[in-house]
Short mmCIF file of C-alpha atoms in Angstrom, two decimals:
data_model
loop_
_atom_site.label_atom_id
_atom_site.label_comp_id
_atom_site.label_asym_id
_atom_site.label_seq_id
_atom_site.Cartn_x
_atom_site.Cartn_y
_atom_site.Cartn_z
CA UNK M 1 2.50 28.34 31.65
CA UNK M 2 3.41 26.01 28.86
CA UNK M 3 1.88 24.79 26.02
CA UNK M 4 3.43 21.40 26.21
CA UNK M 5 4.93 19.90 29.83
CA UNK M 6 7.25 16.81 30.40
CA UNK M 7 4.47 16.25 33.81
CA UNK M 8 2.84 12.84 32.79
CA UNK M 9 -0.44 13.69 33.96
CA UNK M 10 -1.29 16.54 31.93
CA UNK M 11 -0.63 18.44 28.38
CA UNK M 12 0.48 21.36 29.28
CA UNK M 13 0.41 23.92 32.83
CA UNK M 14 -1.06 26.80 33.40
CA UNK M 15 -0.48 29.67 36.02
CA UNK M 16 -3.20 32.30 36.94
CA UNK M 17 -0.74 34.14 39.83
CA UNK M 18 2.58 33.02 41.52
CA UNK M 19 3.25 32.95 45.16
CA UNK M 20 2.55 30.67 47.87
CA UNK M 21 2.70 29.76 51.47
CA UNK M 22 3.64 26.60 53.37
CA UNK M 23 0.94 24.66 54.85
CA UNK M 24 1.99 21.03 54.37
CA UNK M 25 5.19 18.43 55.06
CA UNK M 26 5.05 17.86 51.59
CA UNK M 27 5.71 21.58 51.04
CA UNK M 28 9.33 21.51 52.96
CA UNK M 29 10.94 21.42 50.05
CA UNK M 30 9.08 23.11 47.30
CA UNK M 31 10.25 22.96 43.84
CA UNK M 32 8.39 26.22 42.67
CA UNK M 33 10.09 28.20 46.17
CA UNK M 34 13.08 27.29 44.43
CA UNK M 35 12.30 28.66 41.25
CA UNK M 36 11.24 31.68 42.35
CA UNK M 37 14.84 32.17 44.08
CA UNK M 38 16.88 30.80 41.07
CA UNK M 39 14.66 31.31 37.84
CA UNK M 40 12.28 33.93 38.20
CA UNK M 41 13.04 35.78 41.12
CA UNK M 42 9.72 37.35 40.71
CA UNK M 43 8.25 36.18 44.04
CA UNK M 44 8.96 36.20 47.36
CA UNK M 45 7.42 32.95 49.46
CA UNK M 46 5.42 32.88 52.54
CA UNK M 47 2.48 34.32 54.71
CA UNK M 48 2.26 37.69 54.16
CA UNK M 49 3.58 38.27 50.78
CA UNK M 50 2.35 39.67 47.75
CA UNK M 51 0.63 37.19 45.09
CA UNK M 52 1.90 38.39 41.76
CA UNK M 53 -0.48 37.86 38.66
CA UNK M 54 0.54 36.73 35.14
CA UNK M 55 0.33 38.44 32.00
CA UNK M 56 -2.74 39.05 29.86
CA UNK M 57 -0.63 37.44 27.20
CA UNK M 58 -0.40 34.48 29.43
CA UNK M 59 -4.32 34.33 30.08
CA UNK M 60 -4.87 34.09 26.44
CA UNK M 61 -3.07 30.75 26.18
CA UNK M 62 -6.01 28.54 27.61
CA UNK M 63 -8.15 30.33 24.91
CA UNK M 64 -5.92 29.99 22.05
CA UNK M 65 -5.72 25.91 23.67
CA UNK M 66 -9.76 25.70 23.45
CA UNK M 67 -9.79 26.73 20.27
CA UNK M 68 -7.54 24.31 18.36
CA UNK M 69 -9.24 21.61 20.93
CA UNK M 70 -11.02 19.54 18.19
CA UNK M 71 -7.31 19.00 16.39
CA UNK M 72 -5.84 18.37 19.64
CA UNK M 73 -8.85 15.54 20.15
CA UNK M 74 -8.05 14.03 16.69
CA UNK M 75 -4.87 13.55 17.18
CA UNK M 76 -4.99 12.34 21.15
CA UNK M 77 -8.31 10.49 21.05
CA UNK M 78 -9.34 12.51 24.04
CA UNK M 79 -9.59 16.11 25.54
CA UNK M 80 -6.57 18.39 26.64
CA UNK M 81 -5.66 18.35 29.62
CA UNK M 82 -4.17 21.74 31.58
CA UNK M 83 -2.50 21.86 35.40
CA UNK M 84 -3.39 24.79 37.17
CA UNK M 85 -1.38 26.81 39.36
CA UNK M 86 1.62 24.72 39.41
CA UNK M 87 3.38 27.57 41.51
CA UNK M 88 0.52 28.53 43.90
CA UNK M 89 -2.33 27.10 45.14
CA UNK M 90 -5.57 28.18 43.31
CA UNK M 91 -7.66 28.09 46.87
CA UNK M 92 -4.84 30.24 48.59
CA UNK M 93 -6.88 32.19 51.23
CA UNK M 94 -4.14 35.29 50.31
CA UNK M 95 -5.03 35.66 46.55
CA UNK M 96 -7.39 38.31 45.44
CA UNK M 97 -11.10 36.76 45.17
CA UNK M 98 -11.17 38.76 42.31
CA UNK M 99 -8.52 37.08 40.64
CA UNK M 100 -10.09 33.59 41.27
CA UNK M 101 -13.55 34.59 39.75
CA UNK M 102 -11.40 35.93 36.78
CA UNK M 103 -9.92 32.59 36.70
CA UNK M 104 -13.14 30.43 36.64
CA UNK M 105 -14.60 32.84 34.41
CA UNK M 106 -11.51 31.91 31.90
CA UNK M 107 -12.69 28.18 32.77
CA UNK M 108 -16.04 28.58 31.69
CA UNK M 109 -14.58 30.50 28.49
CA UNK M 110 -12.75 26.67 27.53
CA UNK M 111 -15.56 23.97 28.27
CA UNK M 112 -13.05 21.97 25.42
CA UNK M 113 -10.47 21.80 28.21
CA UNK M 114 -10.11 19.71 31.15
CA UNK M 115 -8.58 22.29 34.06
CA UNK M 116 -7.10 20.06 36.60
CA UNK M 117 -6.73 21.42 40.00
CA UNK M 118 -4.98 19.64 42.61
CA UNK M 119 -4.80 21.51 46.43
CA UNK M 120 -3.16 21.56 49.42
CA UNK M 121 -5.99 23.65 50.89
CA UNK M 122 -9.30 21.44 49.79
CA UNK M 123 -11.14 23.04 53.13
CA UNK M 124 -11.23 26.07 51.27
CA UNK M 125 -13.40 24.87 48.39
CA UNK M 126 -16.57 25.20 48.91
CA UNK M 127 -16.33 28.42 50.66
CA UNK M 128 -14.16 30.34 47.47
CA UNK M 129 -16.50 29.18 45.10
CA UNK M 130 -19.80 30.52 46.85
CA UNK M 131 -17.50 33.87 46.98
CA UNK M 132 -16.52 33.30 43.26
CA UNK M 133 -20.51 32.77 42.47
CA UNK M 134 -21.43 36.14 44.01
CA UNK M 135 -18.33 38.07 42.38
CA UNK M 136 -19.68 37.11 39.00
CA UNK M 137 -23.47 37.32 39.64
CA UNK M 138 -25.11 40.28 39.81
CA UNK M 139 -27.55 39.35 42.65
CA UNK M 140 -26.75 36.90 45.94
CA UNK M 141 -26.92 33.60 44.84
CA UNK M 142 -29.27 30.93 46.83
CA UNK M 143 -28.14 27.50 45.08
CA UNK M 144 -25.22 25.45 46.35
CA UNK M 145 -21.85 26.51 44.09
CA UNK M 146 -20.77 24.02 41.90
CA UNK M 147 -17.71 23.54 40.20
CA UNK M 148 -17.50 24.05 36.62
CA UNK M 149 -18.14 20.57 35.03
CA UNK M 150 -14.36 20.87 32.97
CA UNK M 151 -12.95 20.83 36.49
CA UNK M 152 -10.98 17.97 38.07
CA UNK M 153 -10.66 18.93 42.21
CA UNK M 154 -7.65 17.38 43.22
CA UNK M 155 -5.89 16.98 47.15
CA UNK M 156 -2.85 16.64 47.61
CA UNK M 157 -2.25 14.05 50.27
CA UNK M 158 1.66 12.91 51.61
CA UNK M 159 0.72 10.73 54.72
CA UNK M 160 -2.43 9.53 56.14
CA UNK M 161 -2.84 11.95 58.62
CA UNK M 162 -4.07 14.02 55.39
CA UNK M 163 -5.78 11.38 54.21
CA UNK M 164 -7.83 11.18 57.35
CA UNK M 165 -8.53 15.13 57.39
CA UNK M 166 -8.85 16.18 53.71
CA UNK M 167 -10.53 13.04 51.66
CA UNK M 168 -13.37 13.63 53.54
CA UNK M 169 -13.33 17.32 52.56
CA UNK M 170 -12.49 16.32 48.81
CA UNK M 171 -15.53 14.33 48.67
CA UNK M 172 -17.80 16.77 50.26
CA UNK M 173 -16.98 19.25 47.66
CA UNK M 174 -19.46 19.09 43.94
CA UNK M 175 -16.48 17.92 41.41
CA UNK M 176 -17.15 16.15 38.29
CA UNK M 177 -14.10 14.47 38.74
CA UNK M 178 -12.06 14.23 42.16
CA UNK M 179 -8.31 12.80 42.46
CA UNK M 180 -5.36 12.68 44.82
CA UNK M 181 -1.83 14.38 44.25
CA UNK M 182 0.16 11.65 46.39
CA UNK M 183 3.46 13.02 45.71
CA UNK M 184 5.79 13.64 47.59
CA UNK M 185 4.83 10.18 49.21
CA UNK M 186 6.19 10.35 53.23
CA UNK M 187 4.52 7.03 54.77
CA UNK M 188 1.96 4.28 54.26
CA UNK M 189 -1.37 5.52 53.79
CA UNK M 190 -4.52 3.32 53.62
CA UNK M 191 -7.14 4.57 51.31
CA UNK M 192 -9.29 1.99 50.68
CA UNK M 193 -12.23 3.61 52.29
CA UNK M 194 -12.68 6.07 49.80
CA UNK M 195 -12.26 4.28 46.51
CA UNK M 196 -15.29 2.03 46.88
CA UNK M 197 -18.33 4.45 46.59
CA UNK M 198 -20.74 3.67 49.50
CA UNK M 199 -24.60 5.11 47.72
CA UNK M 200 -25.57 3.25 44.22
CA UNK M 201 -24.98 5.36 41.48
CA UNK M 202 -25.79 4.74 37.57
CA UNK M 203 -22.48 3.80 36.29
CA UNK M 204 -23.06 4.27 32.53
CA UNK M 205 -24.96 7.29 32.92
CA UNK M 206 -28.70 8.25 32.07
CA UNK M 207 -30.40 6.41 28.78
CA UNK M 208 -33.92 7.15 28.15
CA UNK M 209 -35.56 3.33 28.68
CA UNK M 210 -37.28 1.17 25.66
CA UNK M 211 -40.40 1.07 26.41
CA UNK M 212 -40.42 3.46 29.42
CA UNK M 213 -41.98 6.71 30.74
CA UNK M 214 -40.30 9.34 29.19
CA UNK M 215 -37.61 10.67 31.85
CA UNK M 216 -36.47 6.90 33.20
CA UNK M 217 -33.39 4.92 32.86
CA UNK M 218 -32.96 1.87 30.40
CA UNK M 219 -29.63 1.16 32.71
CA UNK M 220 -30.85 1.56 36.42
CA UNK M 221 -34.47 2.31 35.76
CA UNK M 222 -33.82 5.66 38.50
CA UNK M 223 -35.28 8.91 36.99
CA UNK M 224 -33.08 11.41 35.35
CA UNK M 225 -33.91 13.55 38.04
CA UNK M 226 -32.45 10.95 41.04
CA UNK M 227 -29.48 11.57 42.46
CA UNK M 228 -28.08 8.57 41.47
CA UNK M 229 -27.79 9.94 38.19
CA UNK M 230 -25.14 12.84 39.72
CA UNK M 231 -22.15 11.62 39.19
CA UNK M 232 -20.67 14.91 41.49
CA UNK M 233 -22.35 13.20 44.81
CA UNK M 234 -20.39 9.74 44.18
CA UNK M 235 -18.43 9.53 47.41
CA UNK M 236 -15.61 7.94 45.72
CA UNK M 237 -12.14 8.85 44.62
CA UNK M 238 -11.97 8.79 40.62
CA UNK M 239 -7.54 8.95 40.51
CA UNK M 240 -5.09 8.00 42.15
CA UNK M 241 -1.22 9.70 41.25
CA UNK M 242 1.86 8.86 43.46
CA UNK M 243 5.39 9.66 43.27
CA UNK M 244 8.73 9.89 45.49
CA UNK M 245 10.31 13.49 45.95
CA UNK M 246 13.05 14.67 43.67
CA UNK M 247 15.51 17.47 44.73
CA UNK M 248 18.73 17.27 46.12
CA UNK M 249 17.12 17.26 49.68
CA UNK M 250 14.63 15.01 48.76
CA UNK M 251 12.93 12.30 51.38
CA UNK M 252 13.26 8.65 50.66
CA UNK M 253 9.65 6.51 49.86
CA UNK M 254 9.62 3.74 50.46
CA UNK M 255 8.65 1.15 46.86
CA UNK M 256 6.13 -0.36 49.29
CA UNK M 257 4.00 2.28 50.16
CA UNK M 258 3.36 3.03 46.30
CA UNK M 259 2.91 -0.72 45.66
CA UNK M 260 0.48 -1.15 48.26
CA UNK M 261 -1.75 2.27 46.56
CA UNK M 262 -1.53 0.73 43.26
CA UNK M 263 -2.73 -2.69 44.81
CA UNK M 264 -5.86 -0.80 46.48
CA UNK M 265 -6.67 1.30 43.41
CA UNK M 266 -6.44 -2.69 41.17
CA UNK M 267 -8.78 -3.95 43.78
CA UNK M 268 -11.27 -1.31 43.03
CA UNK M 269 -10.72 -0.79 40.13
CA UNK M 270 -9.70 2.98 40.18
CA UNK M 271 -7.10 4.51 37.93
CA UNK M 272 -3.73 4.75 39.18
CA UNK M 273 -0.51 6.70 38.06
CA UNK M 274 3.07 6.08 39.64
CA UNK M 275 4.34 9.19 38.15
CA UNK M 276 8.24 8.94 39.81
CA UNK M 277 10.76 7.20 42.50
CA UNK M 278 11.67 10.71 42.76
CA UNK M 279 15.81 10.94 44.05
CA UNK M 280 15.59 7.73 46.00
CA UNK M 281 14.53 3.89 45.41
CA UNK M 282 14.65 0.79 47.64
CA UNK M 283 17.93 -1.77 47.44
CA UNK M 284 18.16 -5.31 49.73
CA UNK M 285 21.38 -5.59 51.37
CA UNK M 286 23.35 -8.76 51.81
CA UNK M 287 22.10 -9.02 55.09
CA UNK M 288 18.44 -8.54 54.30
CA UNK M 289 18.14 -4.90 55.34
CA UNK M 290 16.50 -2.44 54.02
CA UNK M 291 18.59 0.56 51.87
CA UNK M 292 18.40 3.32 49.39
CA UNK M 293 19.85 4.02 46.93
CA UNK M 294 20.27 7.42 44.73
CA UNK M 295 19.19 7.79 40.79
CA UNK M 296 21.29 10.50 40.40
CA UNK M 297 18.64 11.96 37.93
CA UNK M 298 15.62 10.95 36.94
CA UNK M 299 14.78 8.08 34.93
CA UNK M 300 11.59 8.54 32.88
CA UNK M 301 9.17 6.21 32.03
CA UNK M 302 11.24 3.61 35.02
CA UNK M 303 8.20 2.76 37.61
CA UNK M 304 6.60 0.32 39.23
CA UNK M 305 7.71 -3.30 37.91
CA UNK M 306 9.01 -1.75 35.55
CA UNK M 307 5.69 -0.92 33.99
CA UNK M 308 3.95 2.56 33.32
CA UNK M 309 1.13 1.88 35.25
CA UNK M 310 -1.22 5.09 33.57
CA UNK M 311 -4.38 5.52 34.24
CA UNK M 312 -6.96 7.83 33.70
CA UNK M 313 -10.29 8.10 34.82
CA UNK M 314 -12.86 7.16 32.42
CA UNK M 315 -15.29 9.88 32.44
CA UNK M 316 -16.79 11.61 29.71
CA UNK M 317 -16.62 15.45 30.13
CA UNK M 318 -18.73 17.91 27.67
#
């Protein structure tokens, strides 16, 4: 609920409700739980509880943001970029419906912003927004939901058992843009699968053809119509972000397994962010073993190689 975040990944954070439950390993040790016991003390966690809504004053920030968008894109050379629901999960089966159509209805309000929406629940997707489509429609709606074209659908994915369930799920879902939350990183996890698109798609976009029927590619020579002109049905992962878990409980990750993700995403060529060692990195021993050691706090802009290794994906959004 910020206008301006220290989160690499984004510009600023935005929070539609408070409240969530624990679904996840990567959820053991959860950084907003804690601030709702030692900041706001507003919330109380887990299944069964209340969901507790922000202020209309709050609501009004993405609006105010959308409107000075055009100064923010002259000064940044690119569109803002908001986090949402960094202390509940947007696709939370115990949040009002109502509140999620009011939500996507203050999406549609700021087509100037880029809403980024990672989830630890991407099974719920496609269901919530069919129920969000008939909450703001006035008659039953017969086309398949889509997500608003400002949105970027993240998972968030900690081992590759969740890579194996929910990147299927991700990809299955109509996203503009679709990316992985890999942080708190617990293990090894193979992607590779999912970064290489398997169906032909027009990479630069449609451009009416020299010389050709009106309505056909100059790039691919597909129709405008074609599929392969959808860049939501590319079954391909468009980010990658990673990071080790910070906290004074925190888990160690291992250097490797982030190494190894940045080496897939090189090889195809897919954006990739190492966003933090989190509390832990990797030390050699005399004898050749394996040890970590603690930061003691975090050290920003210290990653991989000692590099910032920040990418983005390189889609144009209207």
């Amino acid at each position: 609920m910020s206008d301006t975040t220290s989160i690499e990944w984004t510009d600023s954070t935005f929070n539609p409700w408070s409240g969530c439950t624990k679904i996840s390993p990567g959820c053991d040790h959860c950084y907003a739980e804690s601030m709702m016991e030692t900041r706001l003390q507003r919330v109380r966690w887990g299944s069964g509880q209340p969901r507790v809504r922000t202020s209309s004053a709050n609501w009004r920030k993405a609006l105010r943001w959308n409107a000075q968008a055009d100064a923010f894109f002259a000064e940044h050379g690119r569109r803002q970029r908001v986090f949402c629901a960094s202390l509940t999960d947007v696709f939370d089966n115990a949040v009002d419906p109502a509140w999620r159509a009011d939500l996507f209805g203050l999406i549609e309000k700021t087509p100037k912003l880029d809403w980024l929406l990672p989830t630890k629940r991407i099974g719920n997707v496609t269901r919530m927004i069919s129920e969000v489509a008939r909450l703001r429609s006035d008659s039953a709606t017969t086309e398949t939901p889509r997500l608003p074209e400002n949105v970027w659908l993240g998972a968030t994915i900690v081992n590759q058992t969740e890579a194996d369930r929910d990147i299927p799920k991700l990809l299955a879902t109509p996203a503009h843009v679709r990316f992985l939350s890999m942080e708190p990183l617990l293990g090894p996890v193979d992607i590779s699968d999912w970064l290489m698109p398997s169906d032909p798609h027009c990479t630069t976009g449609f451009t009416q053809g020299n010389g050709m029927s009106d309505g056909y590619c100059g790039n691919c020579a597909g129709h405008a119509s074609d599929p392969i002109h959808d860049s939501s049905l590319r079954d391909s992962l468009d980010w990658i972000i990673a990071g080790g878990e910070s906290g004074r409980r925190a888990r160690p990750m291992d250097p490797r397994w982030a190494k190894s993700l940045r080496d897939q995403c090189a090889a195809a060529g897919v954006p990739f962010l190492f966003k933090q060692w989190g509390e832990w990195y990797l030390i050699s021993t005399d004898k050749g073993d394996v040890a970590f050691e603690q930061l003691g706090k975090r050290r920003a802009g210290w990653h991989l190689d000692g590099k910032l290794h920040d990418g983005l994906p390189g889609l144009a959004t209207p």
